[in-house]
Short mmCIF file of C-alpha atoms and ligand atoms in Angstrom, two decimals:
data_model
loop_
_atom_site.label_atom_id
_atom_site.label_comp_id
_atom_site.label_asym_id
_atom_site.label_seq_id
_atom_site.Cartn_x
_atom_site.Cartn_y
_atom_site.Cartn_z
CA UNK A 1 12.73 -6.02 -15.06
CA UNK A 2 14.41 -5.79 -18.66
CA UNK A 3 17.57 -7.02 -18.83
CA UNK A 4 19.24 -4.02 -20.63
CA UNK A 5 17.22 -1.80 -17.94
CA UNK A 6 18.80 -3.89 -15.42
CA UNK A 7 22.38 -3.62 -16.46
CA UNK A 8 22.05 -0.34 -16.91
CA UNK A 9 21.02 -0.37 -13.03
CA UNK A 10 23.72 -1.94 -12.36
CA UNK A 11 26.45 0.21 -13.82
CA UNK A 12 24.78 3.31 -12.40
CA UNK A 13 25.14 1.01 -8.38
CA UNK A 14 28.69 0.45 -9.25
CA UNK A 15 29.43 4.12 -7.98
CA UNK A 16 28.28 5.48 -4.82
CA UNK A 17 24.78 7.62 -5.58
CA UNK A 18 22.70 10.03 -3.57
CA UNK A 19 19.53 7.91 -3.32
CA UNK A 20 16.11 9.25 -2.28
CA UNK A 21 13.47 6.41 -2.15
CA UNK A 22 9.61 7.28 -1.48
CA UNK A 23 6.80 5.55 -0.72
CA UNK A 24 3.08 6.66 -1.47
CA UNK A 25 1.37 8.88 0.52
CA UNK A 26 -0.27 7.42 4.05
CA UNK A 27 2.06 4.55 3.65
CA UNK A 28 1.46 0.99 4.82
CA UNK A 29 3.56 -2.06 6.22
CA UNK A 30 4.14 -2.51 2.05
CA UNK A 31 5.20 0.80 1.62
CA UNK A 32 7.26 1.21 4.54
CA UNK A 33 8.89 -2.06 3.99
CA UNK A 34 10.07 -1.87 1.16
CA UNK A 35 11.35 1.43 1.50
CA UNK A 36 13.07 0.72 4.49
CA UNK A 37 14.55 -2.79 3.21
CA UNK A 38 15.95 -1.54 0.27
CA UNK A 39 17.77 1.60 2.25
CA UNK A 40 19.42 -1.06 4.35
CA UNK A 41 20.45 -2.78 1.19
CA UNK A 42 21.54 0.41 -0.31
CA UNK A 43 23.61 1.15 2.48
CA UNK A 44 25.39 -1.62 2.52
CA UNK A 45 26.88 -1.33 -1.31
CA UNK A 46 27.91 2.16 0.06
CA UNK A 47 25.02 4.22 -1.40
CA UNK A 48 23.90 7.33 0.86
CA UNK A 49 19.86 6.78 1.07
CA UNK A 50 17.13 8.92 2.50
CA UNK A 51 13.86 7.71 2.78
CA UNK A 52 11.29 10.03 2.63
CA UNK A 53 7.28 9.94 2.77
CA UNK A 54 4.72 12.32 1.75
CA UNK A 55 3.11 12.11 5.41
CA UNK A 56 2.98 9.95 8.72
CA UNK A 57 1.74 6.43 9.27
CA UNK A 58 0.42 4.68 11.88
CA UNK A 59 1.78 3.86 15.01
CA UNK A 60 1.97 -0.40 14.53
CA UNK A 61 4.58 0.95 11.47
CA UNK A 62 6.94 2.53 14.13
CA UNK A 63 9.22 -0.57 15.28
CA UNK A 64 10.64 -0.87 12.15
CA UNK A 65 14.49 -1.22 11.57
CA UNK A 66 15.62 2.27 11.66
CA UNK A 67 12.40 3.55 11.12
CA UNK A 68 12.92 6.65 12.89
CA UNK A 69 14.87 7.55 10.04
CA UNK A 70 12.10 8.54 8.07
CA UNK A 71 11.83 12.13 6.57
CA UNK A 72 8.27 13.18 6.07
CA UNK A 73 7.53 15.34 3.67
CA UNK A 74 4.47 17.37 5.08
CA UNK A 75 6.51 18.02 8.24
CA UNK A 76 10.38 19.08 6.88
CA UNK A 77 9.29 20.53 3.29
CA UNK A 78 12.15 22.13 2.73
CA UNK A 79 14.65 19.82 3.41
CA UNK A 80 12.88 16.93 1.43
CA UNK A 81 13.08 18.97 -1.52
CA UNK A 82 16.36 20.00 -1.25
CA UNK A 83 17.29 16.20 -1.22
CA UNK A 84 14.93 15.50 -3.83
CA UNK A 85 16.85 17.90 -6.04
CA UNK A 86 20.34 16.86 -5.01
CA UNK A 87 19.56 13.06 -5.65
CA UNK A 88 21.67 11.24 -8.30
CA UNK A 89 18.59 8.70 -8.17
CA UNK A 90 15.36 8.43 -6.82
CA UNK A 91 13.06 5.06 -6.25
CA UNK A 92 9.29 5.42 -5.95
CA UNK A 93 8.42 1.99 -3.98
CA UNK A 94 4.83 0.72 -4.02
CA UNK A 95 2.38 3.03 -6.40
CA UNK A 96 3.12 3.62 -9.80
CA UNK A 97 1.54 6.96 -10.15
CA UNK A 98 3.12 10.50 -9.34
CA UNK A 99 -0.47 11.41 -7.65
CA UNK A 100 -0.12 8.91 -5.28
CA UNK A 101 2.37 11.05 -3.69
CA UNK A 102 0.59 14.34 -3.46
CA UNK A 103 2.20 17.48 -3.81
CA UNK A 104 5.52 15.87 -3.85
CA UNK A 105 5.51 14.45 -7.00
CA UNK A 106 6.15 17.87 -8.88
CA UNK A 107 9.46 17.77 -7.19
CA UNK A 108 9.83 14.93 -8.29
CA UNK A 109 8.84 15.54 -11.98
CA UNK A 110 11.83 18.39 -11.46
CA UNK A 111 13.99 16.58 -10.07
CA UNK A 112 17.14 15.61 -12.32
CA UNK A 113 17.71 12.11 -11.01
CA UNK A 114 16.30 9.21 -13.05
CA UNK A 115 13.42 7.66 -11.39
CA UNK A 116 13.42 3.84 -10.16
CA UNK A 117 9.65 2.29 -10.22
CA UNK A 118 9.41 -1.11 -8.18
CA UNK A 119 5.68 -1.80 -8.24
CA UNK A 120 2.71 -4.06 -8.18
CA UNK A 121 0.03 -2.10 -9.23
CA UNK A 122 -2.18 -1.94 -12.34
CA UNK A 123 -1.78 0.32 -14.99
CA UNK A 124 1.44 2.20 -14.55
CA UNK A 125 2.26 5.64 -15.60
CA UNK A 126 5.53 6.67 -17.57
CA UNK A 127 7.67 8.90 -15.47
CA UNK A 128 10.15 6.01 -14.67
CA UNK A 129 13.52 5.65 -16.39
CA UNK A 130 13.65 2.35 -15.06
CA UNK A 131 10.65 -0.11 -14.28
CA UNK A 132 10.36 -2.73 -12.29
CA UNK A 133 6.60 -3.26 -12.46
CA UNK A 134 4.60 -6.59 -12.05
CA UNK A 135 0.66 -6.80 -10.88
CA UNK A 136 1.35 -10.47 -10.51
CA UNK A 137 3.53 -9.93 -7.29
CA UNK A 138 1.74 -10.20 -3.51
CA UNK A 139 4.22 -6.90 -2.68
CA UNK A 140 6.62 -4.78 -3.38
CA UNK A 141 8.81 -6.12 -0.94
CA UNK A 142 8.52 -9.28 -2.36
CA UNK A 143 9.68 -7.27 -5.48
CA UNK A 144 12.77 -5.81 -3.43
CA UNK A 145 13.38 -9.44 -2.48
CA UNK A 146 13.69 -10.57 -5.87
CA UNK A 147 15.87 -6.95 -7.28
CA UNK A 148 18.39 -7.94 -4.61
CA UNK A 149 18.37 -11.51 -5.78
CA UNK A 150 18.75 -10.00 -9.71
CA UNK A 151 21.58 -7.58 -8.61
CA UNK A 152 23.50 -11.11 -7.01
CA UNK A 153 23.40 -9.76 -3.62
CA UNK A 154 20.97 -12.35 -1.83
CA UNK A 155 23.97 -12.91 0.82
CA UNK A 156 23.77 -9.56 2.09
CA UNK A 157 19.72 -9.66 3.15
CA UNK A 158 20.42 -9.40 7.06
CA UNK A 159 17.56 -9.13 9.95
CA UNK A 160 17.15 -5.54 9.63
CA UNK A 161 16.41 -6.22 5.77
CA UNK A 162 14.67 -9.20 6.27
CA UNK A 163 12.49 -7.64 9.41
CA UNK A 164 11.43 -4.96 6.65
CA UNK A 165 10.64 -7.26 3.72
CA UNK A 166 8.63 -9.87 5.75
CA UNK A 167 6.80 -7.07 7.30
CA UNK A 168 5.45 -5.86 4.05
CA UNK A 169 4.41 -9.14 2.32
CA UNK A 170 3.12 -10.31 5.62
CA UNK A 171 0.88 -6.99 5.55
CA UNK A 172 -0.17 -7.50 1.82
CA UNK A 173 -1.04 -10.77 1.79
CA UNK A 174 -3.15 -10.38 4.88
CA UNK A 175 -0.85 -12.88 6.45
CA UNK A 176 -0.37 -15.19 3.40
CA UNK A 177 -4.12 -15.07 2.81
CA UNK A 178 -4.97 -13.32 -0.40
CA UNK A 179 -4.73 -14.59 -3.86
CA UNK A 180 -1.66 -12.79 -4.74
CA UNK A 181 0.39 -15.48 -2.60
CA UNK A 182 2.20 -17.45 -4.56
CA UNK A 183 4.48 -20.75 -4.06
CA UNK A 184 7.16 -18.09 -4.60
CA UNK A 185 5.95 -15.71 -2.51
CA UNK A 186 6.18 -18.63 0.33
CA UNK A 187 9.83 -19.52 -0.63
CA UNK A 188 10.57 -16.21 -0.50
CA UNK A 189 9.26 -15.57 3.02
CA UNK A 190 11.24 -18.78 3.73
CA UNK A 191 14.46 -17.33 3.00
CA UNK A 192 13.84 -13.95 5.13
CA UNK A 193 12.76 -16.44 7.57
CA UNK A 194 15.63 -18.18 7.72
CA UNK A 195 18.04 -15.17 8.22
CA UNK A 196 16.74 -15.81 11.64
CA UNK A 197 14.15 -13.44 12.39
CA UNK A 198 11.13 -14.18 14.42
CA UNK A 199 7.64 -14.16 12.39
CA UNK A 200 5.41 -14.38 15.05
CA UNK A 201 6.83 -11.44 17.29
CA UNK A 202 6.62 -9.50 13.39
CA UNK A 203 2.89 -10.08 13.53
CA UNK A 204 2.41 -9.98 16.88
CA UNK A 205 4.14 -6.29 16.32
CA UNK A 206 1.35 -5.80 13.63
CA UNK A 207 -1.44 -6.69 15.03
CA UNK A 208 -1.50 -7.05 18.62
CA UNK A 209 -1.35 -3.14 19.47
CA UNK A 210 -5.27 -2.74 19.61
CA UNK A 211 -6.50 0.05 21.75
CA UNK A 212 -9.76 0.01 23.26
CA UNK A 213 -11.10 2.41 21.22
CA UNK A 214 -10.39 1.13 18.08
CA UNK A 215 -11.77 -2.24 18.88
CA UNK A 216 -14.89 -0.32 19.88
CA UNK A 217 -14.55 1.46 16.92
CA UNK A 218 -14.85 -1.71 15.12
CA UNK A 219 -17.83 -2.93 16.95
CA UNK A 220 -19.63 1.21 15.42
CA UNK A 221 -18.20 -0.35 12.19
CA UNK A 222 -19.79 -3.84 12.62
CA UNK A 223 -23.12 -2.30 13.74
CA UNK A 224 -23.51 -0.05 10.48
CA UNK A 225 -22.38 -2.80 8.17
CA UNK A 226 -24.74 -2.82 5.37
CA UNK A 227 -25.57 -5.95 3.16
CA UNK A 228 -27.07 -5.82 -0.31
CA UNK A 229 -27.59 -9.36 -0.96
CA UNK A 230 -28.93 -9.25 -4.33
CA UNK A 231 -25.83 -7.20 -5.42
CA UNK A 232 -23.06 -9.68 -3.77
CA UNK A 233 -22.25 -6.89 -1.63
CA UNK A 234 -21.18 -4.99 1.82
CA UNK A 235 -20.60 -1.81 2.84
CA UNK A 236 -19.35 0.04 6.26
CA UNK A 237 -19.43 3.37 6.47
CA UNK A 238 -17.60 5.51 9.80
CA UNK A 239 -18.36 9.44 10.49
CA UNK A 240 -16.48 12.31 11.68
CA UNK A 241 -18.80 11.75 15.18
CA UNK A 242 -18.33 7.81 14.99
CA UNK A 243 -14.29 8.62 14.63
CA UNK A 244 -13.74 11.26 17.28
CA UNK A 245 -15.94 9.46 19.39
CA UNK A 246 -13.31 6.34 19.20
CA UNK A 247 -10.63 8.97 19.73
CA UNK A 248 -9.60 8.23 15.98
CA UNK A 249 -5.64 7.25 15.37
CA UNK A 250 -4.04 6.81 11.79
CA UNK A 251 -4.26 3.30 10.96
CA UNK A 252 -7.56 2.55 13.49
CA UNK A 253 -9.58 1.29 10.33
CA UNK A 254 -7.15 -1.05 8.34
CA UNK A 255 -8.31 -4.01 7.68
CA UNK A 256 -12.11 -3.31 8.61
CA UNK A 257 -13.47 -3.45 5.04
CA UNK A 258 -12.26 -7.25 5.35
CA UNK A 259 -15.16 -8.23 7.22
CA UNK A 260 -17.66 -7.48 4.93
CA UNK A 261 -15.79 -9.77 2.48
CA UNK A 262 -16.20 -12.74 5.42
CA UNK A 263 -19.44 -12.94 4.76
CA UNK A 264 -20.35 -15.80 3.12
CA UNK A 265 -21.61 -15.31 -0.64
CA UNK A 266 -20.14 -11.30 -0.33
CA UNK A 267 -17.77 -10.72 -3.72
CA UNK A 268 -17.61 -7.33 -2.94
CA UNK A 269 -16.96 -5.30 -0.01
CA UNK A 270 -16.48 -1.51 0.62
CA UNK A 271 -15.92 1.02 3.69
CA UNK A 272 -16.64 4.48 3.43
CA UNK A 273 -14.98 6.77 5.35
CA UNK A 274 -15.77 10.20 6.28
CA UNK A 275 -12.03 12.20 6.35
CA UNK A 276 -11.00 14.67 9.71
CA UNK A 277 -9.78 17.03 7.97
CA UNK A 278 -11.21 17.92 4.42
CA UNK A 279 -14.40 17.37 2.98
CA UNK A 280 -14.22 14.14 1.25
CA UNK A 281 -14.84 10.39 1.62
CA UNK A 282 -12.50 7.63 1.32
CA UNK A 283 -13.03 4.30 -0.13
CA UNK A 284 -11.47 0.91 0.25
CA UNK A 285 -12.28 -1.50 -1.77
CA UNK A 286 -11.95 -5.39 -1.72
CA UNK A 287 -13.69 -8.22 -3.86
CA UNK A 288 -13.25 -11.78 -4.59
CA UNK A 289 -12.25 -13.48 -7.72
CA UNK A 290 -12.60 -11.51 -11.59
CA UNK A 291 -14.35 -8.49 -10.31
CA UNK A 292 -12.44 -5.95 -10.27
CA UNK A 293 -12.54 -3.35 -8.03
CA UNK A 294 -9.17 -1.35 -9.34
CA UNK A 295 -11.82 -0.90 -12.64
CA UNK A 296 -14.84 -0.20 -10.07
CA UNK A 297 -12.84 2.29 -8.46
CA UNK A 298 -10.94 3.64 -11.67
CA UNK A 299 -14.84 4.67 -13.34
CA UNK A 300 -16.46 6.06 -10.33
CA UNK A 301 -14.27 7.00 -7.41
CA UNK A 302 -11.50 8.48 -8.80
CA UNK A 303 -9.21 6.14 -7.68
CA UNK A 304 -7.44 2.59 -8.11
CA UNK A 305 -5.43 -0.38 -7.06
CA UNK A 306 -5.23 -4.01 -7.68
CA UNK A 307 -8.01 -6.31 -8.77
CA UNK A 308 -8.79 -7.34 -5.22
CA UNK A 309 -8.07 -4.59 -3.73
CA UNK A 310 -8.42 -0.66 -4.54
CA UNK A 311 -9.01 2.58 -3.17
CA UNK A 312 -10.73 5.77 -3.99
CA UNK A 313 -12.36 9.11 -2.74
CA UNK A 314 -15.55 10.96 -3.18
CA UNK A 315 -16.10 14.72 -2.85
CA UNK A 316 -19.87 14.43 -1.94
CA UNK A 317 -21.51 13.89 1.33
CA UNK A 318 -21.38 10.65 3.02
CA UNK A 319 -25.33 10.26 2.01
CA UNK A 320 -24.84 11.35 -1.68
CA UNK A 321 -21.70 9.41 -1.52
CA UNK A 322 -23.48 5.95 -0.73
CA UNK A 323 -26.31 6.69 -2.77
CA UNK A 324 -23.97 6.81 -6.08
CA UNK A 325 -22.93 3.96 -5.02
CA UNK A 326 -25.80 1.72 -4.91
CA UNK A 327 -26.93 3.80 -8.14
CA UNK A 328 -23.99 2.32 -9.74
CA UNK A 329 -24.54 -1.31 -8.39
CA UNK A 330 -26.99 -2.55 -10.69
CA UNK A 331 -24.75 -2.13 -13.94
CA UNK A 332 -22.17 -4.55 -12.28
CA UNK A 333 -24.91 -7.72 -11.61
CA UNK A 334 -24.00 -9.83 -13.49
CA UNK A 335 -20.20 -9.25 -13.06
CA UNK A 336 -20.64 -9.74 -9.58
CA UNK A 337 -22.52 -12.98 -9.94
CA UNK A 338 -20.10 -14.13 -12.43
CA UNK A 339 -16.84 -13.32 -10.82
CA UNK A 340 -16.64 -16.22 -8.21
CA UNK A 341 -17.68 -19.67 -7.58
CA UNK A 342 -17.12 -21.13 -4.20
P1 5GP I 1 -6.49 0.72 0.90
O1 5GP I 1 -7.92 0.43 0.66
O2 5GP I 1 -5.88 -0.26 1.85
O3 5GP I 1 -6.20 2.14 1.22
O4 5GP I 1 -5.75 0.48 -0.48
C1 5GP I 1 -5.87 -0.71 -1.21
C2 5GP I 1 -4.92 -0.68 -2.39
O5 5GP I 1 -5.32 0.32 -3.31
C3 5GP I 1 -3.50 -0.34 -1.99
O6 5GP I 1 -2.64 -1.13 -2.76
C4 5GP I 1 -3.35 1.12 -2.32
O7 5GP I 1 -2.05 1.44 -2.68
C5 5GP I 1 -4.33 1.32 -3.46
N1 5GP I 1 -5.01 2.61 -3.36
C6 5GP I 1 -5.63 3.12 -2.26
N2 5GP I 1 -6.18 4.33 -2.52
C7 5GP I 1 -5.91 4.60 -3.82
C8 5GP I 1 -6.20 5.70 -4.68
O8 5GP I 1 -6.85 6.68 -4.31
N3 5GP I 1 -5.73 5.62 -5.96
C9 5GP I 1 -5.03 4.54 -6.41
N4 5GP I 1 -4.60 4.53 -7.68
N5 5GP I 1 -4.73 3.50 -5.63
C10 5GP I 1 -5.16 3.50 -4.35
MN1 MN I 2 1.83 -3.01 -1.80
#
């Protein structure tokens, strides 16, 4: 962050403010991490914070320190935007765009309070009086991590704080997997470590709440994976039917599109899914090395990300959908035969 943005920070957290903080819409460990960890932080410098997010998120999310806390936006309208409009300063945590947030981000275009960015994504808009944005960091709550540690207030990073902030670069590294972890990132985990929390219960937490049917759900996945070896690439794609059949629950597919990336010589994976609701299809995204699938995503599927990792949505069918797609694949050959080496 720039240092005359940051002391102007500063000056504005020496009084007490009305402080809204949002994440993006269907938030994830990330998101609710480090909304929830910077709250706590808030808090504690005497700040009144509410956290609110455009909609629910899954049920691995809800142990969270003080999770229950959390306004959402689709369910209490009215009362998010009254506190949207009587902030004194609002942070958007963990997308960089006002889209990302749905319908709430025209209240918070309206809203009087300067806006706070803390963000790792590519390409950020402008609506931000201050900016905190780097697409070299594994997180944002490695990013709250390191705004705490600017502000001089490492000392006061308890459990609750740390619980959130592990959770979140735990999440978006893939457990300290991906590319975007860094020595610092390590260190970093170190010190929330060392507050005294226990990592393994945090993952266990995370990841050990499988239900039946979504591990069956994964083995529909599995069984329509899709490989297009001369292209590098993998694709899933899930139904309505396949999804109700499972007895589909927010959160059931995270992580799936991984697999496709486990296969050996696969730069580029991608899961379609079809959505309950409305008539569209959403894409994740994931590649290996240069190829960039925030681009990929950017050109075709209206959508975005990181380089790595990206998502995106398509208004057509599921068949016209994955059709494009393979249209498409040919143009990016000799990208995706270029952008890793084993
Ligand atoms: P996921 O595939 O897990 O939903 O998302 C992967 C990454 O891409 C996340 O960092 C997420 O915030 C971002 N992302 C997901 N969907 C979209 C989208 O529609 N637009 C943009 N700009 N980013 C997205
Ligand atoms: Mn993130």
């Amino acid at each position: 962050m720039d240092k005359n943005q940051l002391e102007a920070l500063k000056n504005l957290l020496s009084s007490p403010q009305k402080v809204v903080i949002i994440p993006h819409k269907n938030p994830d460990g990330d998101a609710i991490g480090s909304t929830l960890g910077l709250a706590l932080y808030l808090e504690k410098l005497g700040h009144s914070c509410h956290v609110i997010a455009p909609n629910d998120y899954p049920k691995f999310l809800k142990w969270m320190p003080t999770e229950e806390r959390i306004i959402k936006y689709d369910q209490t309208m009215k009362h998010a935007i009254d506190l949207i409009n009587d902030a004194t300063l609002i942070f958007t945590l963990d997308f960089n765009h006002l889209s990302r947030i749905g319908a709430m981000g025209e209240d918070v275009e309206e809203a009087k309070a300067p806006c706070v960015m803390i963000d790792h994504h590519q390409q950020p808009a402008d609506y931000a009086t201050y900016m905190y944005s780097d697409t070299t960091m594994s997180s944002t709550c490695e990013m709250v991590y390191h705004f705490i540690n600017m502000l001089g207030d490492i000392k006061l990073i308890d459990q609750n704080i740390a619980s959130c902030l592990y959770t979140g670069i735990m999440t978006d590294t893939g457990s300290f997997k991906f590319a975007s972890t860094t020595g610092t990132t390590h260190r970093v985990a170190a010190a929330l470590l060392d507050t005294g929390i226990d990592g393994f219960k945090i993952h266990s937490k995370i990841a050990d709440t499988n239900s039946t049917n979504r591990m069956k759900l994964l083995g529909c996945a599995l069984k329509n994976l899709v490989v297009l070896e001369d292209y590098k690439t993998a694709f899933i794609s899930l139904s309505k039917e396949e999804l109700n059949a499972h007895d589909f629950k927010k959160g059931d597919t995270e992580g799936f599109v991984n697999y496709g990336l486990s296969l050996e010589g696969i730069v580029f994976a991608v899961i379609f899914i079809e959505d309950l609701q409305d008539n569209f299809i959403k894409l994740s995204l994931r590649s290996k090395g240069d190829f960039s699938v925030n681009q990929f995503a950017r050109n075709h599927f209206n959508g975005g990300g990181h380089d790595n990792a990206a998502g995106g949505r398509s208004d057509h069918t599921m068949e016209a959908t994955i059709e494009k797609f393979k249209a498409i694949l040919p143009d990016y050959k000799t990208q995706l035969y270029e952008a890793y080496e084993d």
